[in-house]
mmCIF file of C-alpha atoms in Angstrom:
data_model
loop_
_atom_site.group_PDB
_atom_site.id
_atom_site.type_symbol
_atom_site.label_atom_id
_atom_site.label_comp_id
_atom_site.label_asym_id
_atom_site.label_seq_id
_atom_site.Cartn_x
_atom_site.Cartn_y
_atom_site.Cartn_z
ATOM 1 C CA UNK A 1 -13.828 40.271 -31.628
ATOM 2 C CA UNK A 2 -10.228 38.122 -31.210
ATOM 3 C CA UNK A 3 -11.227 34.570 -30.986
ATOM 4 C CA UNK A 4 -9.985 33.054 -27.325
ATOM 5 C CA UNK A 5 -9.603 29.389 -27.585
ATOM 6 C CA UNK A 6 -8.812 26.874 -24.634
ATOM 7 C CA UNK A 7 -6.144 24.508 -24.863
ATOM 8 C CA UNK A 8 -6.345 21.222 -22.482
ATOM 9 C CA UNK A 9 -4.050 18.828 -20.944
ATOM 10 C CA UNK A 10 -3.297 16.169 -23.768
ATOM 11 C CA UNK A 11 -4.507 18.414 -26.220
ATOM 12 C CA UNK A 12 -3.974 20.598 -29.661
ATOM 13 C CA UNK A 13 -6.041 23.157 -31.380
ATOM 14 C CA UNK A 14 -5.339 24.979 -34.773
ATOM 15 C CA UNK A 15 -5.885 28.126 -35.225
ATOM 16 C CA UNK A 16 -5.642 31.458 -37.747
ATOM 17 C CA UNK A 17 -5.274 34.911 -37.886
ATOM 18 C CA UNK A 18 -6.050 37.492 -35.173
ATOM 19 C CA UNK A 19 -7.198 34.014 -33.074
ATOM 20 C CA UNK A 20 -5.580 33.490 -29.438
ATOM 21 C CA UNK A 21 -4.354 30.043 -28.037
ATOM 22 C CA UNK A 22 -4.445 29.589 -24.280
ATOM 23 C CA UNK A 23 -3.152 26.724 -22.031
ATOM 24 C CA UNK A 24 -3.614 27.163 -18.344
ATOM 25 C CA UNK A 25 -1.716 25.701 -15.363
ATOM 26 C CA UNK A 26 1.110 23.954 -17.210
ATOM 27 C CA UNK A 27 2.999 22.286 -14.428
ATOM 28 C CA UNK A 28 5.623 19.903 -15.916
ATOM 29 C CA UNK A 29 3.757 19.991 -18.967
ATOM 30 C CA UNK A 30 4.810 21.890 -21.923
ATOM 31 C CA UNK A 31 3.133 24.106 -23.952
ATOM 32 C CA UNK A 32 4.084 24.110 -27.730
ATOM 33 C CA UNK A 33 3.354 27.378 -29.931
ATOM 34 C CA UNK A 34 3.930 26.745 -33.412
ATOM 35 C CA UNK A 35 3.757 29.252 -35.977
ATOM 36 C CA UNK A 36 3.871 30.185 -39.992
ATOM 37 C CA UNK A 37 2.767 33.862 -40.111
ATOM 38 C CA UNK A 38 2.773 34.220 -43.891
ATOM 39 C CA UNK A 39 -0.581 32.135 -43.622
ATOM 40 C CA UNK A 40 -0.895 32.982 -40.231
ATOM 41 C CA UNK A 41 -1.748 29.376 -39.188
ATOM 42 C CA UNK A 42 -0.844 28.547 -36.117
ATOM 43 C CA UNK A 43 -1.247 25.667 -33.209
ATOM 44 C CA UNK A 44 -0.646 25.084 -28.949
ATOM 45 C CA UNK A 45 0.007 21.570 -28.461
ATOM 46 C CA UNK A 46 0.006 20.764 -24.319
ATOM 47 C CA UNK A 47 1.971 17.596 -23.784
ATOM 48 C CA UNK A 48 2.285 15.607 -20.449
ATOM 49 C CA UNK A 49 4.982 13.008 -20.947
ATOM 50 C CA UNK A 50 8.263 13.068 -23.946
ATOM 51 C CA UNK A 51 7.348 9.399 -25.473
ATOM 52 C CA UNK A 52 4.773 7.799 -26.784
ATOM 53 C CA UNK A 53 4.930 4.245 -25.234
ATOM 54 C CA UNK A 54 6.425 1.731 -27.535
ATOM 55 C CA UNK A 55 4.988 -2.209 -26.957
ATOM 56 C CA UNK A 56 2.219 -0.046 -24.970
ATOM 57 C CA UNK A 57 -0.391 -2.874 -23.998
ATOM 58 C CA UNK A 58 -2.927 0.246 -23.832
ATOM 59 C CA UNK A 59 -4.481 0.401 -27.422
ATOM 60 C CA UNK A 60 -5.261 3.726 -29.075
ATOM 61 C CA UNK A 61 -2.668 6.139 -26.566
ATOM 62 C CA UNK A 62 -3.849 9.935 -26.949
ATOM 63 C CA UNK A 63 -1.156 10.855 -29.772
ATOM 64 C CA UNK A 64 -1.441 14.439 -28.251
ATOM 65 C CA UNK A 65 -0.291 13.057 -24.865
ATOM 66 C CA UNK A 66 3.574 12.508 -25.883
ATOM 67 C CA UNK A 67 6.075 15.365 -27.148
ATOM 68 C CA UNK A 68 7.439 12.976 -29.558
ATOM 69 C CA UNK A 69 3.740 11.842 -31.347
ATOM 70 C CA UNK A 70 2.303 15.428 -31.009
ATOM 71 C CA UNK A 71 4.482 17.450 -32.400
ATOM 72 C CA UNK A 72 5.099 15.492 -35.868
ATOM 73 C CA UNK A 73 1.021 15.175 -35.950
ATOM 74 C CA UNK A 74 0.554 18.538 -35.432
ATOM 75 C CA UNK A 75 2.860 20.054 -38.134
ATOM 76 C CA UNK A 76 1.380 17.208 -40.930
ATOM 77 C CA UNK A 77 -1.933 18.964 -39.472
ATOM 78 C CA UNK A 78 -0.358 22.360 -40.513
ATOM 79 C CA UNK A 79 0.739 21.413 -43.574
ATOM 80 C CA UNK A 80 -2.075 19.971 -44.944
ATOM 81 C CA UNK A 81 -3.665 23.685 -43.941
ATOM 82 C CA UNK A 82 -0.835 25.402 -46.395
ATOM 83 C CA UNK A 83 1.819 25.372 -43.768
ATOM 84 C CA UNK A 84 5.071 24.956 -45.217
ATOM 85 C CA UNK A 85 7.864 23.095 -42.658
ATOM 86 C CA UNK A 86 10.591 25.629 -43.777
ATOM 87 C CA UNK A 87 8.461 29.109 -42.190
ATOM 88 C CA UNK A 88 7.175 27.075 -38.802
ATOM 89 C CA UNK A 89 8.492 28.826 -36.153
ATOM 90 C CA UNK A 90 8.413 27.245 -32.717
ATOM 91 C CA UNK A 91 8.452 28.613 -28.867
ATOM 92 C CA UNK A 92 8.059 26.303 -25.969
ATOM 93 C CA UNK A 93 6.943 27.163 -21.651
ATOM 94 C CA UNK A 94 6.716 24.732 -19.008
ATOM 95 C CA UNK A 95 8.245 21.493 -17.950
ATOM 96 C CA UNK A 96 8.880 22.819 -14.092
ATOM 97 C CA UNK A 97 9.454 20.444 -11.254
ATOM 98 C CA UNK A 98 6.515 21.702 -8.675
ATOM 99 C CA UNK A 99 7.779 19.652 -5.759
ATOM 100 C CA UNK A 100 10.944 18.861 -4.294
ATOM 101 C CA UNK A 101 10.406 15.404 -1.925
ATOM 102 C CA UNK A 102 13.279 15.173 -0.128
ATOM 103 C CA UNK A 103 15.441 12.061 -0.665
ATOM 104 C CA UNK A 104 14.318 11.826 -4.145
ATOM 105 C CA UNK A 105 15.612 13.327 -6.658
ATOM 106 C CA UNK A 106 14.417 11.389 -9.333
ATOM 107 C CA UNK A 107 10.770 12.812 -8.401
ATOM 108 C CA UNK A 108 9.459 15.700 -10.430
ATOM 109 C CA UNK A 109 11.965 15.376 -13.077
ATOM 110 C CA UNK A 110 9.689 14.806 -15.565
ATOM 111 C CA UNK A 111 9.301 18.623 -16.826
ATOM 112 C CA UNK A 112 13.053 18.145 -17.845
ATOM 113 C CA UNK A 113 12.670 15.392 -19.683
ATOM 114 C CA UNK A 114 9.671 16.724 -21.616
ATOM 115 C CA UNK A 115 11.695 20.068 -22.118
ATOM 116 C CA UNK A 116 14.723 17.589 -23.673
ATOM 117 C CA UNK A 117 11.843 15.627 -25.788
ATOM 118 C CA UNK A 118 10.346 18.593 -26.747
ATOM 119 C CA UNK A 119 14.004 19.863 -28.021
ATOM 120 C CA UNK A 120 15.014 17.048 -29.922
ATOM 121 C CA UNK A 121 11.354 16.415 -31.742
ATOM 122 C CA UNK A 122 11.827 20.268 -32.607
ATOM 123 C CA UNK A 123 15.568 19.481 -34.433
ATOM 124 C CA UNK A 124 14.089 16.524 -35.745
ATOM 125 C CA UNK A 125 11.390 17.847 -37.941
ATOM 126 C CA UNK A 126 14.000 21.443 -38.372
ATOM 127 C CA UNK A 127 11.113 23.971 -36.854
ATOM 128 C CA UNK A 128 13.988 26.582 -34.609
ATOM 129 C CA UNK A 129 13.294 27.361 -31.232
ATOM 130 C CA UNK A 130 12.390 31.208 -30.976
ATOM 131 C CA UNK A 131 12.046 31.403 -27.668
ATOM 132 C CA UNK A 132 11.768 29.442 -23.991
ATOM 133 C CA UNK A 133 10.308 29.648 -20.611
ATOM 134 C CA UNK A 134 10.999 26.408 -19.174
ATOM 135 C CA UNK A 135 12.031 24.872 -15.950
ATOM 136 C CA UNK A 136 11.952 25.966 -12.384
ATOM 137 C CA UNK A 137 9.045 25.178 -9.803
ATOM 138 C CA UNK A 138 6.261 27.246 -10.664
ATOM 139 C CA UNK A 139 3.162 26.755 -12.790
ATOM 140 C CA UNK A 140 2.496 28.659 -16.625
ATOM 141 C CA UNK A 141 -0.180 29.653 -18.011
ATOM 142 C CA UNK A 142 0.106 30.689 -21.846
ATOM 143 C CA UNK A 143 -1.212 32.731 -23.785
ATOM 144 C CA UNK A 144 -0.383 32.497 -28.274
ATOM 145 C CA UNK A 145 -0.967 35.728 -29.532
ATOM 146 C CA UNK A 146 -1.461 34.797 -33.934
ATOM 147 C CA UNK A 147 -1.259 37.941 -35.522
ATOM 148 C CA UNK A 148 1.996 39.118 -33.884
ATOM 149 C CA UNK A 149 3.326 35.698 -32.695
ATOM 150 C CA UNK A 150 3.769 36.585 -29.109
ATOM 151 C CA UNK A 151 3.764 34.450 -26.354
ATOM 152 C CA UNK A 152 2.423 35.568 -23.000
ATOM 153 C CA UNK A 153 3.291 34.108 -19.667
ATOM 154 C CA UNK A 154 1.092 34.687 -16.482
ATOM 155 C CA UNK A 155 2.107 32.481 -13.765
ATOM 156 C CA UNK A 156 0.757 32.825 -9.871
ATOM 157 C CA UNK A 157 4.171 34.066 -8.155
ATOM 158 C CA UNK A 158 5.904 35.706 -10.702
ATOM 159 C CA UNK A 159 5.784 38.541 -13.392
ATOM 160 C CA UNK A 160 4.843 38.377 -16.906
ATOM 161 C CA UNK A 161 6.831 37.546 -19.211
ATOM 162 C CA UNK A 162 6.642 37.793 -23.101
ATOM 163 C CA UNK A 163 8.244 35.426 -25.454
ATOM 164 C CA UNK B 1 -9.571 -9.945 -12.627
ATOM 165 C CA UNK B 2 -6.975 -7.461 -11.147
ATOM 166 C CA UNK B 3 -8.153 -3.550 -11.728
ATOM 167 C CA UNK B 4 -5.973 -2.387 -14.744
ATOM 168 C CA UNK B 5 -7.637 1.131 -14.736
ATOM 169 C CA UNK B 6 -8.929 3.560 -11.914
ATOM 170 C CA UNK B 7 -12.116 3.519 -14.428
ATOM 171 C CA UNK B 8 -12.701 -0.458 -13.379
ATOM 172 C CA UNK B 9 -13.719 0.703 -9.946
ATOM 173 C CA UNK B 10 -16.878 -0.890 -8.970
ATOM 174 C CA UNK B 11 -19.351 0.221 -5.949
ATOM 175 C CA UNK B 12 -17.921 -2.165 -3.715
ATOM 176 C CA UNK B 13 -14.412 -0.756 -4.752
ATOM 177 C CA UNK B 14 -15.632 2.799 -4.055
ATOM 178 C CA UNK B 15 -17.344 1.663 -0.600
ATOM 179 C CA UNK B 16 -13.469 0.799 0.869
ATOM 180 C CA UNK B 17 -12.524 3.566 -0.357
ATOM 181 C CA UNK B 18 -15.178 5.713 1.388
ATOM 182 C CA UNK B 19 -14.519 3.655 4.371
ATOM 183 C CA UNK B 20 -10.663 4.232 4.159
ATOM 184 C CA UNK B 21 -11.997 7.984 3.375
ATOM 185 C CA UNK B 22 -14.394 8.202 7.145
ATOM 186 C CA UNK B 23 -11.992 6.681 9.248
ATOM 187 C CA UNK B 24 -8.793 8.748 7.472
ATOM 188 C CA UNK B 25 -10.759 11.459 7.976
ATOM 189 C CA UNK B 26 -11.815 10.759 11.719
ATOM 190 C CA UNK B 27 -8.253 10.345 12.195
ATOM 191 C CA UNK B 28 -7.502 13.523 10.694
ATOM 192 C CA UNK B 29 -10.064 15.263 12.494
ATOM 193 C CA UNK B 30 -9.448 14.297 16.326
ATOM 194 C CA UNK B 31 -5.279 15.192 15.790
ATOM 195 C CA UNK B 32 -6.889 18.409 14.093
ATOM 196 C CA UNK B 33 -8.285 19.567 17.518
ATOM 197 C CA UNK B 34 -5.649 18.051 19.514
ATOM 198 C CA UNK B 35 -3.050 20.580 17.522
ATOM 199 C CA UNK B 36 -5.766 23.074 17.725
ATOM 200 C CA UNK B 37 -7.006 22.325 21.148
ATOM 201 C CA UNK B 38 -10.624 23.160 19.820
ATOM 202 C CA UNK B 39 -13.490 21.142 19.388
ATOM 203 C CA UNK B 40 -13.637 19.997 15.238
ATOM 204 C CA UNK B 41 -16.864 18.874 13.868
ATOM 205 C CA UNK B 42 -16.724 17.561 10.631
ATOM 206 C CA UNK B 43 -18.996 16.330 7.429
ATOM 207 C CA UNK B 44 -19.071 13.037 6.367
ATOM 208 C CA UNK B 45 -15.853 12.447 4.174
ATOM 209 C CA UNK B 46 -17.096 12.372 0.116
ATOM 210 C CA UNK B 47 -14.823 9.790 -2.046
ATOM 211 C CA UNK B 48 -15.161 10.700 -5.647
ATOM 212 C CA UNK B 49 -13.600 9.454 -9.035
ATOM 213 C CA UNK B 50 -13.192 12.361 -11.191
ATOM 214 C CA UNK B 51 -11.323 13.124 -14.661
ATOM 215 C CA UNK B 52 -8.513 15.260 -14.949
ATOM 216 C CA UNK B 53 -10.673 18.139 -15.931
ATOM 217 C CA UNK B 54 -13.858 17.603 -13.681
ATOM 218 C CA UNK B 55 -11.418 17.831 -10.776
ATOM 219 C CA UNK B 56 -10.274 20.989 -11.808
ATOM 220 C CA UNK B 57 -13.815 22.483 -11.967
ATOM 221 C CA UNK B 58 -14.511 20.582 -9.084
ATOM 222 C CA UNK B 59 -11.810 22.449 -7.090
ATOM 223 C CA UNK B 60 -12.208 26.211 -8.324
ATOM 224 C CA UNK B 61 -10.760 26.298 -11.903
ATOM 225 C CA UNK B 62 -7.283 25.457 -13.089
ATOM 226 C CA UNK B 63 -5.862 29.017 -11.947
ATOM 227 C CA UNK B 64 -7.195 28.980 -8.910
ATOM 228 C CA UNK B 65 -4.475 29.522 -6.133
ATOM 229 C CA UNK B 66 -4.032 26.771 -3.631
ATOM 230 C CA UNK B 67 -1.502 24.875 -1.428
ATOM 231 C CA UNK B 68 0.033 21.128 -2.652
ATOM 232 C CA UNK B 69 1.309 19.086 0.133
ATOM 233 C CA UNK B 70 2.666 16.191 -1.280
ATOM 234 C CA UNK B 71 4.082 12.717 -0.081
ATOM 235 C CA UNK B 72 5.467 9.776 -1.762
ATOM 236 C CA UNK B 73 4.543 6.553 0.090
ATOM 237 C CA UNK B 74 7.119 3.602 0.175
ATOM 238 C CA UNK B 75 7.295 -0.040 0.771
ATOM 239 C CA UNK B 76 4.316 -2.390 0.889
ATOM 240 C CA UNK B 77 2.181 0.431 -0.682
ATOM 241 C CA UNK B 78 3.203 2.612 -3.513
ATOM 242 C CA UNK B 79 2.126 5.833 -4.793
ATOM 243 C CA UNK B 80 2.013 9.529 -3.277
ATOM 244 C CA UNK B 81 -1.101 11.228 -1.874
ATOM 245 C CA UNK B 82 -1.750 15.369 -2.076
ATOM 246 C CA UNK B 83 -3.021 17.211 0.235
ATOM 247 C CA UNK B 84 -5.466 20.219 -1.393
ATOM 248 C CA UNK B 85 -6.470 23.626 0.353
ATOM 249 C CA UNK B 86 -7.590 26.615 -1.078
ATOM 250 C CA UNK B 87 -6.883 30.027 -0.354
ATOM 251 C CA UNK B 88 -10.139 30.238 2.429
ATOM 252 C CA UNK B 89 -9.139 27.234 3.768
ATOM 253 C CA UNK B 90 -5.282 28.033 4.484
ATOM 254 C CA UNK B 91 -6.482 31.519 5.832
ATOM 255 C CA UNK B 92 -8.570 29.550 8.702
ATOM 256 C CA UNK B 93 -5.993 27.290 9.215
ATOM 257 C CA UNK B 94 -3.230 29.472 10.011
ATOM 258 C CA UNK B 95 -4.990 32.094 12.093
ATOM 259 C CA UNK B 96 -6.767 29.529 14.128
ATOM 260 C CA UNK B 97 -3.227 27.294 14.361
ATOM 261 C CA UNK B 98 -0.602 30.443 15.271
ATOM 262 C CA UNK B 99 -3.194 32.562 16.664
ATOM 263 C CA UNK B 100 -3.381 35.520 14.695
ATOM 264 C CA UNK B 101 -6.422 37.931 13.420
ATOM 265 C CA UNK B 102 -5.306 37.639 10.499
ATOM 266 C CA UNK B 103 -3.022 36.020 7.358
ATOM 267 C CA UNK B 104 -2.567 37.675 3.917
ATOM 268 C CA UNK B 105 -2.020 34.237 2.114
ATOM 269 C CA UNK B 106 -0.386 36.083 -0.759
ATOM 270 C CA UNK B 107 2.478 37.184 1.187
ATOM 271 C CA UNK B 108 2.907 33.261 3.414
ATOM 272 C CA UNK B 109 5.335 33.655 6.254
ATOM 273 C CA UNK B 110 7.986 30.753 6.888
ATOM 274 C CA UNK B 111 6.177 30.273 9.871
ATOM 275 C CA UNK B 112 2.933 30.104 8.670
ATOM 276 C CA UNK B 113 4.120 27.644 5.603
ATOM 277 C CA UNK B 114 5.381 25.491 8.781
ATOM 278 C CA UNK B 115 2.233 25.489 10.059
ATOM 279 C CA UNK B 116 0.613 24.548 6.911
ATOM 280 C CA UNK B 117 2.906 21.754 6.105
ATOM 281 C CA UNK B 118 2.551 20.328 9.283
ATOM 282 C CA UNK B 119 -1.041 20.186 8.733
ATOM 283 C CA UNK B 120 -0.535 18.355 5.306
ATOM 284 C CA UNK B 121 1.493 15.846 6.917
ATOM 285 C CA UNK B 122 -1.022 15.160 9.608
ATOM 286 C CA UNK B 123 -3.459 14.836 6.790
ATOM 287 C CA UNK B 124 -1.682 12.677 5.005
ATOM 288 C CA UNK B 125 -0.302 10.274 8.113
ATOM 289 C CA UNK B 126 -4.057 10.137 9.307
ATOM 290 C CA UNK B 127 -5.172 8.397 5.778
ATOM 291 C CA UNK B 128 -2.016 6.703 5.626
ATOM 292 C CA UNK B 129 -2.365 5.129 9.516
ATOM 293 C CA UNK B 130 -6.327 4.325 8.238
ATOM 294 C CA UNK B 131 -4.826 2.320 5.196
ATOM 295 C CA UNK B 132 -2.157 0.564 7.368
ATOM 296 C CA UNK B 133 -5.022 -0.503 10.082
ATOM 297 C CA UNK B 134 -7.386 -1.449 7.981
ATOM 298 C CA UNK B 135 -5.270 -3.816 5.724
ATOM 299 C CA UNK B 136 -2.319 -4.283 7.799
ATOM 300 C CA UNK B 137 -0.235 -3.212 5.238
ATOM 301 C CA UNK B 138 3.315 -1.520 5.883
ATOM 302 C CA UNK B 139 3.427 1.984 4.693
ATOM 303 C CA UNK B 140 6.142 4.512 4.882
ATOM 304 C CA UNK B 141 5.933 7.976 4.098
ATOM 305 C CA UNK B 142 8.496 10.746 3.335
ATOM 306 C CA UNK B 143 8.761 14.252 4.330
ATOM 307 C CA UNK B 144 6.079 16.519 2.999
ATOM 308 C CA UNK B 145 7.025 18.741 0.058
ATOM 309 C CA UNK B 146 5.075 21.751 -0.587
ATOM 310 C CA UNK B 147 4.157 24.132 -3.719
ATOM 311 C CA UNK B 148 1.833 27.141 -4.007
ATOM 312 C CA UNK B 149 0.748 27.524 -7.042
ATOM 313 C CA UNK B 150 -2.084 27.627 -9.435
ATOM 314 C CA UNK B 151 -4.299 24.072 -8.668
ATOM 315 C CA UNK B 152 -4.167 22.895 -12.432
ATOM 316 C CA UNK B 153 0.220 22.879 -12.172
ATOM 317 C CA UNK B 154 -0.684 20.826 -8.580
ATOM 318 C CA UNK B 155 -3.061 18.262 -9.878
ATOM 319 C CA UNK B 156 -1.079 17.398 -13.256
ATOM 320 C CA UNK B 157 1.495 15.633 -10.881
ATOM 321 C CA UNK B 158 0.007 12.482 -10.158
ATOM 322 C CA UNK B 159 -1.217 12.207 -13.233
ATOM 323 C CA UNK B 160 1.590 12.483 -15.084
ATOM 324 C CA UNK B 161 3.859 10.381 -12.474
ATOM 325 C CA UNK B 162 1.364 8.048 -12.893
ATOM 326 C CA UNK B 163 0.378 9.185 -16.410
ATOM 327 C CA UNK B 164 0.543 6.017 -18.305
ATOM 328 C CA UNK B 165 -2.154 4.313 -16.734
ATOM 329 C CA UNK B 166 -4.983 6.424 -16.278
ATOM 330 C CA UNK B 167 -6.413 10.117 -16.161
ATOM 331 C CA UNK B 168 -8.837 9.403 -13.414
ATOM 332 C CA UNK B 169 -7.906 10.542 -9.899
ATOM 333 C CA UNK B 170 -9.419 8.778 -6.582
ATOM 334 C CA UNK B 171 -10.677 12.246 -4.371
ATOM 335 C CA UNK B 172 -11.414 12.528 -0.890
ATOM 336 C CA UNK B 173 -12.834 15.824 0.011
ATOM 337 C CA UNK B 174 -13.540 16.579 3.882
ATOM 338 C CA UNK B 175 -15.561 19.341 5.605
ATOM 339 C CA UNK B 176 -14.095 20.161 9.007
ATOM 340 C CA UNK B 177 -15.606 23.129 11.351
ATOM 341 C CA UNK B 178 -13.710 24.960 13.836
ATOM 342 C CA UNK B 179 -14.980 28.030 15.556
ATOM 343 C CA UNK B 180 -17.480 28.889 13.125
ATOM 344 C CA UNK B 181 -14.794 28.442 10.398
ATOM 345 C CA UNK B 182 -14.627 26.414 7.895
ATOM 346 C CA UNK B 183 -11.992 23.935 6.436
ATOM 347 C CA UNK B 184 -12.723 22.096 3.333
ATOM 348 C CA UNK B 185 -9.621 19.901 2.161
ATOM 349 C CA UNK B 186 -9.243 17.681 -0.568
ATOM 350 C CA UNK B 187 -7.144 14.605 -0.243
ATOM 351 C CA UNK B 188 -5.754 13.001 -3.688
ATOM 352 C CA UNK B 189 -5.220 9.296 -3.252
ATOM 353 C CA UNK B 190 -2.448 7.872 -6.224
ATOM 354 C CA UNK B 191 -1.504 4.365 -5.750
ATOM 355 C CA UNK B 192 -0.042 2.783 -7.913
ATOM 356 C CA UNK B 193 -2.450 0.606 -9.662
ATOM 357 C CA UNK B 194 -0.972 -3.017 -8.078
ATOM 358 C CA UNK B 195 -1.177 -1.240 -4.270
ATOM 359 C CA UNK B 196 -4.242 -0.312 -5.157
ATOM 360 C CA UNK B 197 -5.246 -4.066 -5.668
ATOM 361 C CA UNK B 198 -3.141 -4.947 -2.546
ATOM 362 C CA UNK B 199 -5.437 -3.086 -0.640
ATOM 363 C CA UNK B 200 -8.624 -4.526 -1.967
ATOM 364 C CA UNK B 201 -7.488 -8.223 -1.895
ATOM 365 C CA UNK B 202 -6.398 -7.692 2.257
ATOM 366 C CA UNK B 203 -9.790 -5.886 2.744
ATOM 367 C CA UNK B 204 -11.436 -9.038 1.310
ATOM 368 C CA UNK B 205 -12.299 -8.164 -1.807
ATOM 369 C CA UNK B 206 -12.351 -10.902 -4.261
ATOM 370 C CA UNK B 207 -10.620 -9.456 -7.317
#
């Protein structure tokens, strides 16, 4: 029996093996499958927003929250299993705009700038982006196959798609 | 002490809110069956806090297929508010609205996404015209954007628009019953957290 194991919002699990990683609903979130198949470690962070707040007057900020505190956290995670930074493999989905208010176009672009966080976090730390499904107005739910490092993409409206 | 945090929300806090909740929904329900031209009887309005997460149990599971009506609201109160129906719900709506036996929501016409929308922003202006009578406060609100699509993409907007302060979302859910069918909607109230105190302070609430 493959091991199914729910991802949510401001949130990271680790997992090995033959194990599945699932996120649902990612609207202008983005959902961030890492990957080192020699050990066949592997991880789903979902992040809402691209920075962790700097002079934040809120104490103790969810590290998983921010695409820029999550990601670095989750590959020292990693490492510390017997990851090594040089086989991490990375593919990202989500960071849509879900709705379009008219005379604002500032509104919703949030999933863009998570998808550009996301990016530059990923060159950063030097973990290459394998694959992408980000973007557009509709909602993503993912699913991290381990053993084969395949990433499934169900959404409401459109087909699957495999990463 | 100003309220920082959705969490700080007191009883007295949360009885405003209900009453901004009855008579939003009153509104809501008497332009219901003028549009309608039906008789509309309807529950008494529930105003919940909820998480992130219970919300998303609370409204069918975060794949669940429903309709986001959304509006930003502008000058002397600021935030959005989203307008929540499920697939049921829309069904009733539409069929009752335009007439029709029946609707395959799956396959929405332009039409019938009119008609939808149109309910949204009647929805929305109904809360909105409660706030504004209530505490005299100017409120604008812009044209209502819509999204189908699974409820856990929906509900992540206000929180992450509004994602630094707090996870919790205000919820107003309403029960209205038209010919024997029912209409449950869910009413997300986001302002930001300063409005928020605006409208406590001018409903005399010593903060």
């Amino acid at each position: 029996m493959r091991n199914s194991i729910n991802v949510g919002i401001s949130d990271m699990k680790i997992a090995k093996n033959d194990d599945i990683l699932v996120t649902f609903a990612l609207g202008s979130c983005i959902g961030i499958c890492l990957l080192d198949s020699v050990v066949k470690i592997g991880a789903l962070c979902h992040i809402m927003l691209p920075n962790y707040p700097v002079n934040s007057t809120a104490k103790n900020e969810n590290v998983l929250k921010f695409a820029d505190s999550s990601i670095p956290h989750t590959i020292t995670l990693m490492e510390r299993m017997g990851c090594k930074r040089h086989r991490i493999i990375a593919k990202i989905a989500g960071g849509a705009k879900m709705f379009d208010v008219s005379g604002d176009s500032t509104f919703g672009n949030i999933g863009s700038r998570n998808t550009e966080a996301v990016k530059d976090m990923l060159r950063k730390m030097q973990i290459p982006l394998r694959g992408e499904d980000t973007g557009l107005n509709y909602g993503r739910t993912v699913y991290f196959y381990l053993d084969n490092g395949s990433v499934e993409i169900k959404s409401y409206s459109k087909q699957t798609k495999i990463l | 002490m100003p309220i920082d945090k959705i969490e700080e929300l007191n009883e007295i806090h949360l009885d405003v809110l209900k009453e901004i909740g009855n008579i939003g929904s009153g509104n809501a329900a008497t332009a219901l069956s003028c549009m309608l031209n039906k008789p509309i009887m309807m529950d008494v309005a529930a105003v919940k806090i909820l998480d992130f997460n219970d919300a998303l149990e609370t409204l069918g599971g975060p794949e669940n297929p429903v309709v986001g009506i959304l509006s930003k609201l502008h000058c002397e109160i600021e935030g959005m508010m989203i307008f929540i129906i499920g697939k049921d719900s829309v069904e009733n709506i539409v069929s009752t609205l335009l007439d029709m036996d029946s609707v395959n929501y799956n396959n929405l016409t332009e039409i019938e996404l009119s008609a939808i929308s149109e309910v949204g922003n009647i929805m929305i202006s109904s809360y909105v015209t409660a706030i504004n009578t209530l505490s005299q406060l100017d409120i604008l609100i812009t044209v209502p954007a819509i999204s189908i699509d699974m409820l856990g993409a929906i509900l992540s907007v206000p929180v992450i628009e509004m994602g630094s302060v707090s996870e919790k979302i205000i919820f107003i859910q309403d029960n209205f019953i038209s010919d024997e069918k029912n209409i449950s909607a869910n009413m997300l109230l986001v302002p930001t957290m300063e409005s928020l105190n605006k409208i406590m302070v001018r409903l005399g609430i010593e903060l």
